[in-house]
């Protein structure tokens, strides 16, 4: 599996893109502002978008992508809609608050109900999806809205993305005993804002260290943090360096590519 980091920031600023990961050529995991770094041809090749939850920084790229590629995809003899996969509550939020003909046209019914550019496809926690040659498991998350993470089975081990989450014992129990190639885990706030992290169900460095103690890690597991708020990176990485974490932890960077 090839992984491209299109966005890994908790919000926007110069050179900061919100969460979006590309798996191989046809799948996006979340669709934040990082979608905008794809070429039009690359966008038109996306067949599946997996959503961790409904918050704007993870979904705002979907309506713009649909608008950009609609005519391109409709012209294909093998046309099929872009499938947006999410928890039922996440998809209902898209219907009610995004594709509502007020904030944005309803691309689940455009250009026609019979031939829409977007199809909303529900999944449940624990479900395994077979998409574009990849096996993807929907993992539990603990956030302020219904949320999930994802695990992708690769020849190198599992690629795990936690999504936005606070302390999440259900995830560590689900991952027990697995070979993990890379764990992408959020650390949105510095420890000075730990109280805010707890209220908003995010993590800070000390909370991350507590979470990693619950996971059986080995020296081959790569731990990458994501979703750091702009302006917080120096504080977050500095605090992580001072903690006694058993394996190296590093911050993802927009534009990075990995192969598993």
Tab-separated table of C-alpha atoms in Angstrom:
chain	number	residue	atom	x	y	z
A	1	UNK	CA	0.000	0.000	0.000
A	2	UNK	CA	1.198	3.493	-0.844
A	3	UNK	CA	0.331	6.301	1.592
A	4	UNK	CA	0.459	9.989	0.696
A	5	UNK	CA	0.005	12.599	3.419
A	6	UNK	CA	-2.070	15.347	1.819
A	7	UNK	CA	-3.029	17.023	5.088
A	8	UNK	CA	-2.145	16.413	8.731
A	9	UNK	CA	-2.822	19.705	10.523
A	10	UNK	CA	-5.503	20.474	13.062
A	11	UNK	CA	-6.470	23.662	11.242
A	12	UNK	CA	-5.279	26.005	8.488
A	13	UNK	CA	-2.426	28.467	8.048
A	14	UNK	CA	0.260	28.900	5.399
A	15	UNK	CA	1.426	25.409	4.308
A	16	UNK	CA	-0.980	23.737	6.763
A	17	UNK	CA	-3.634	21.415	5.316
A	18	UNK	CA	-6.302	19.657	7.351
A	19	UNK	CA	-6.585	15.893	7.491
A	20	UNK	CA	-6.471	13.913	4.277
A	21	UNK	CA	-4.561	10.727	3.456
A	22	UNK	CA	-4.448	9.071	0.052
A	23	UNK	CA	-4.199	5.270	-0.043
A	24	UNK	CA	-2.818	4.089	-3.369
A	25	UNK	CA	-4.593	6.046	-6.120
A	26	UNK	CA	-8.316	5.538	-5.488
A	27	UNK	CA	-8.988	6.024	-1.771
A	28	UNK	CA	-8.980	9.050	0.526
A	29	UNK	CA	-9.109	8.746	4.299
A	30	UNK	CA	-10.846	11.934	5.397
A	31	UNK	CA	-11.182	14.878	3.035
A	32	UNK	CA	-9.934	18.059	4.612
A	33	UNK	CA	-8.174	20.903	2.826
A	34	UNK	CA	-5.388	18.527	1.795
A	35	UNK	CA	-7.663	17.427	-1.056
A	36	UNK	CA	-6.702	20.649	-2.806
A	37	UNK	CA	-3.121	19.438	-3.301
A	38	UNK	CA	-4.323	16.783	-5.765
A	39	UNK	CA	-4.300	17.549	-9.469
A	40	UNK	CA	-7.628	17.492	-11.260
A	41	UNK	CA	-6.696	14.145	-12.823
A	42	UNK	CA	-5.773	12.720	-9.412
A	43	UNK	CA	-9.073	13.949	-7.958
A	44	UNK	CA	-10.993	12.334	-10.809
A	45	UNK	CA	-9.357	9.004	-9.944
A	46	UNK	CA	-10.723	8.949	-6.385
A	47	UNK	CA	-13.459	6.313	-6.085
A	48	UNK	CA	-13.805	6.053	-2.286
A	49	UNK	CA	-13.658	8.531	0.605
A	50	UNK	CA	-13.589	7.114	4.138
A	51	UNK	CA	-14.725	9.552	6.820
A	52	UNK	CA	-13.705	9.317	10.446
A	53	UNK	CA	-16.384	11.798	11.559
A	54	UNK	CA	-18.420	14.809	10.495
A	55	UNK	CA	-16.298	17.764	11.636
A	56	UNK	CA	-15.575	20.392	8.988
A	57	UNK	CA	-11.802	19.961	8.893
A	58	UNK	CA	-12.326	16.340	7.797
A	59	UNK	CA	-15.173	16.738	5.281
A	60	UNK	CA	-14.951	20.148	3.613
A	61	UNK	CA	-13.052	18.817	0.604
A	62	UNK	CA	-15.866	16.480	-0.466
A	63	UNK	CA	-18.291	18.992	-2.032
A	64	UNK	CA	-15.501	20.864	-3.803
A	65	UNK	CA	-13.969	17.646	-5.141
A	66	UNK	CA	-17.386	16.524	-6.407
A	67	UNK	CA	-17.885	19.856	-8.171
A	68	UNK	CA	-14.420	19.722	-9.751
A	69	UNK	CA	-14.615	16.189	-11.153
A	70	UNK	CA	-18.297	15.750	-11.998
A	71	UNK	CA	-18.088	16.368	-15.750
A	72	UNK	CA	-14.810	14.464	-16.002
A	73	UNK	CA	-16.286	11.362	-14.378
A	74	UNK	CA	-19.645	11.609	-16.133
A	75	UNK	CA	-17.881	11.488	-19.496
A	76	UNK	CA	-16.455	8.054	-18.758
A	77	UNK	CA	-18.184	5.032	-20.301
A	78	UNK	CA	-17.667	3.194	-16.979
A	79	UNK	CA	-19.072	6.050	-14.848
A	80	UNK	CA	-19.792	5.309	-11.214
A	81	UNK	CA	-20.363	7.700	-8.301
A	82	UNK	CA	-17.725	8.515	-5.740
A	83	UNK	CA	-18.610	6.442	-2.693
A	84	UNK	CA	-18.387	8.351	0.587
A	85	UNK	CA	-18.220	5.832	3.435
A	86	UNK	CA	-19.022	6.790	7.023
A	87	UNK	CA	-20.939	6.014	10.172
A	88	UNK	CA	-24.698	6.541	9.722
A	89	UNK	CA	-24.561	9.622	11.961
A	90	UNK	CA	-21.712	11.094	9.906
A	91	UNK	CA	-23.568	10.609	6.636
A	92	UNK	CA	-26.749	12.089	8.082
A	93	UNK	CA	-24.752	15.163	9.116
A	94	UNK	CA	-23.547	15.532	5.519
A	95	UNK	CA	-27.123	15.301	4.237
A	96	UNK	CA	-28.485	17.782	6.758
A	97	UNK	CA	-25.713	20.352	6.934
A	98	UNK	CA	-23.608	20.145	3.770
A	99	UNK	CA	-25.470	18.651	0.810
A	100	UNK	CA	-28.629	20.569	1.673
A	101	UNK	CA	-28.883	23.012	-1.269
A	102	UNK	CA	-28.129	25.863	1.154
A	103	UNK	CA	-24.489	25.398	2.089
A	104	UNK	CA	-23.839	23.424	-1.107
A	105	UNK	CA	-25.819	21.703	-3.876
A	106	UNK	CA	-26.972	18.185	-3.117
A	107	UNK	CA	-24.486	16.164	-5.112
A	108	UNK	CA	-26.111	12.969	-3.870
A	109	UNK	CA	-28.872	13.878	-6.373
A	110	UNK	CA	-26.866	15.731	-9.009
A	111	UNK	CA	-26.702	15.710	-11.926
A	112	UNK	CA	-29.709	13.422	-11.357
A	113	UNK	CA	-31.135	11.137	-8.686
A	114	UNK	CA	-30.528	8.173	-10.972
A	115	UNK	CA	-26.929	9.154	-11.738
A	116	UNK	CA	-25.460	11.177	-8.837
A	117	UNK	CA	-21.793	12.048	-8.505
A	118	UNK	CA	-21.791	11.205	-4.752
A	119	UNK	CA	-23.149	8.044	-3.107
A	120	UNK	CA	-23.283	7.844	0.696
A	121	UNK	CA	-22.442	4.367	1.988
A	122	UNK	CA	-22.837	3.566	5.717
A	123	UNK	CA	-20.597	1.312	7.752
A	124	UNK	CA	-20.394	0.259	11.413
A	125	UNK	CA	-17.588	0.009	13.962
A	126	UNK	CA	-15.914	-3.380	13.568
A	127	UNK	CA	-16.859	-3.787	9.920
A	128	UNK	CA	-14.191	-4.826	7.410
A	129	UNK	CA	-14.381	-3.204	3.987
A	130	UNK	CA	-12.832	-4.502	0.775
A	131	UNK	CA	-12.114	-1.432	-1.350
A	132	UNK	CA	-9.809	-1.051	-4.346
A	133	UNK	CA	-7.818	-4.126	-3.356
A	134	UNK	CA	-7.373	-3.124	0.298
A	135	UNK	CA	-8.841	-4.617	3.467
A	136	UNK	CA	-9.865	-1.781	5.778
A	137	UNK	CA	-11.261	-2.247	9.289
A	138	UNK	CA	-13.423	0.397	10.965
A	139	UNK	CA	-11.997	1.003	14.442
A	140	UNK	CA	-13.518	2.677	17.520
A	141	UNK	CA	-12.770	6.298	18.427
A	142	UNK	CA	-13.964	8.496	21.295
A	143	UNK	CA	-14.773	12.026	20.183
A	144	UNK	CA	-17.440	14.701	20.689
A	145	UNK	CA	-19.472	13.320	17.771
A	146	UNK	CA	-19.808	9.714	16.572
A	147	UNK	CA	-16.362	8.876	15.218
A	148	UNK	CA	-14.076	6.082	14.164
A	149	UNK	CA	-10.569	5.289	13.024
A	150	UNK	CA	-9.315	2.900	10.374
A	151	UNK	CA	-6.867	0.030	10.080
A	152	UNK	CA	-5.470	-1.137	6.746
A	153	UNK	CA	-3.951	-4.602	6.459
A	154	UNK	CA	-0.662	-4.362	4.541
A	155	UNK	CA	2.225	-6.780	3.883
A	156	UNK	CA	4.300	-4.785	6.392
A	157	UNK	CA	1.653	-4.949	9.138
A	158	UNK	CA	-1.355	-2.797	9.946
A	159	UNK	CA	-1.493	0.890	9.142
A	160	UNK	CA	-3.615	2.398	11.908
A	161	UNK	CA	-5.219	5.838	11.860
A	162	UNK	CA	-6.983	6.730	15.105
A	163	UNK	CA	-9.052	9.634	13.784
A	164	UNK	CA	-9.838	12.408	16.242
A	165	UNK	CA	-10.061	10.811	19.658
A	166	UNK	CA	-9.516	11.245	23.336
A	167	UNK	CA	-8.469	8.340	25.569
A	168	UNK	CA	-9.677	5.245	23.757
A	169	UNK	CA	-9.245	1.915	25.613
A	170	UNK	CA	-11.563	0.138	23.161
A	171	UNK	CA	-9.045	0.796	20.368
A	172	UNK	CA	-6.089	-0.658	22.255
A	173	UNK	CA	-8.092	-3.752	23.102
A	174	UNK	CA	-8.988	-4.175	19.420
A	175	UNK	CA	-5.331	-3.840	18.384
A	176	UNK	CA	-3.880	-6.191	20.994
A	177	UNK	CA	-1.558	-8.743	19.441
A	178	UNK	CA	-1.447	-7.178	15.976
A	179	UNK	CA	1.706	-6.324	14.080
A	180	UNK	CA	1.458	-2.557	13.524
A	181	UNK	CA	3.602	-1.008	10.824
A	182	UNK	CA	2.554	2.565	11.577
A	183	UNK	CA	0.248	4.158	14.124
A	184	UNK	CA	-0.993	7.594	13.081
A	185	UNK	CA	-2.440	9.124	16.222
A	186	UNK	CA	-3.690	12.603	16.893
A	187	UNK	CA	-2.060	15.003	19.362
A	188	UNK	CA	-3.980	18.205	18.825
A	189	UNK	CA	-2.900	20.302	21.809
A	190	UNK	CA	0.137	20.987	23.986
A	191	UNK	CA	0.032	20.029	27.655
A	192	UNK	CA	-0.667	23.662	28.612
A	193	UNK	CA	-4.056	23.051	26.989
A	194	UNK	CA	-4.638	19.565	28.382
A	195	UNK	CA	-7.925	20.656	29.960
A	196	UNK	CA	-9.156	21.805	26.550
A	197	UNK	CA	-7.977	18.542	25.008
A	198	UNK	CA	-9.959	16.579	27.583
A	199	UNK	CA	-13.132	18.623	27.032
A	200	UNK	CA	-12.898	18.364	23.247
A	201	UNK	CA	-11.825	14.699	23.324
A	202	UNK	CA	-8.444	15.186	21.770
A	203	UNK	CA	-4.979	14.274	23.056
A	204	UNK	CA	-2.006	16.237	24.393
A	205	UNK	CA	1.563	14.849	24.728
A	206	UNK	CA	1.152	13.556	28.281
A	207	UNK	CA	-2.200	12.002	27.345
A	208	UNK	CA	-0.581	10.393	24.296
A	209	UNK	CA	2.106	8.846	26.484
A	210	UNK	CA	-0.592	7.432	28.770
A	211	UNK	CA	-2.425	5.979	25.767
A	212	UNK	CA	0.683	4.348	24.299
A	213	UNK	CA	1.294	2.550	27.584
A	214	UNK	CA	-1.860	0.559	26.812
A	215	UNK	CA	-0.481	-0.732	23.514
A	216	UNK	CA	2.042	-3.542	23.027
A	217	UNK	CA	4.639	-1.760	20.908
A	218	UNK	CA	7.757	-3.167	19.308
A	219	UNK	CA	10.786	-1.450	17.835
A	220	UNK	CA	9.463	-1.848	14.296
A	221	UNK	CA	6.317	0.202	14.961
A	222	UNK	CA	6.383	3.737	13.613
A	223	UNK	CA	4.451	6.239	15.759
A	224	UNK	CA	3.418	9.370	13.883
A	225	UNK	CA	1.401	12.214	15.369
A	226	UNK	CA	-1.106	14.207	13.382
A	227	UNK	CA	-3.744	16.940	13.802
A	228	UNK	CA	-1.446	19.317	15.718
A	229	UNK	CA	-2.898	22.820	15.750
A	230	UNK	CA	-0.918	25.463	13.794
A	231	UNK	CA	1.462	27.247	16.129
A	232	UNK	CA	1.518	24.317	18.575
A	233	UNK	CA	4.052	22.078	16.791
A	234	UNK	CA	7.164	23.255	18.652
A	235	UNK	CA	5.467	22.911	22.037
A	236	UNK	CA	3.963	19.498	21.241
A	237	UNK	CA	7.151	17.963	19.834
A	238	UNK	CA	9.266	19.484	22.614
A	239	UNK	CA	7.003	18.048	25.297
A	240	UNK	CA	6.967	14.643	23.603
A	241	UNK	CA	10.779	14.612	23.573
A	242	UNK	CA	10.798	15.066	27.364
A	243	UNK	CA	8.473	12.137	28.012
A	244	UNK	CA	9.566	8.548	28.599
A	245	UNK	CA	7.938	6.923	25.571
A	246	UNK	CA	9.293	3.493	24.671
A	247	UNK	CA	9.481	4.062	20.921
A	248	UNK	CA	10.361	7.121	18.815
A	249	UNK	CA	7.489	9.463	18.031
A	250	UNK	CA	7.582	11.949	15.153
A	251	UNK	CA	5.208	14.436	13.563
A	252	UNK	CA	3.810	13.758	10.103
A	253	UNK	CA	4.571	16.323	7.426
A	254	UNK	CA	2.358	17.270	4.520
A	255	UNK	CA	3.626	15.761	1.280
A	256	UNK	CA	5.319	12.731	2.848
A	257	UNK	CA	4.903	9.360	1.152
A	258	UNK	CA	5.231	5.886	2.662
A	259	UNK	CA	5.050	2.367	1.299
A	260	UNK	CA	3.858	-0.538	3.450
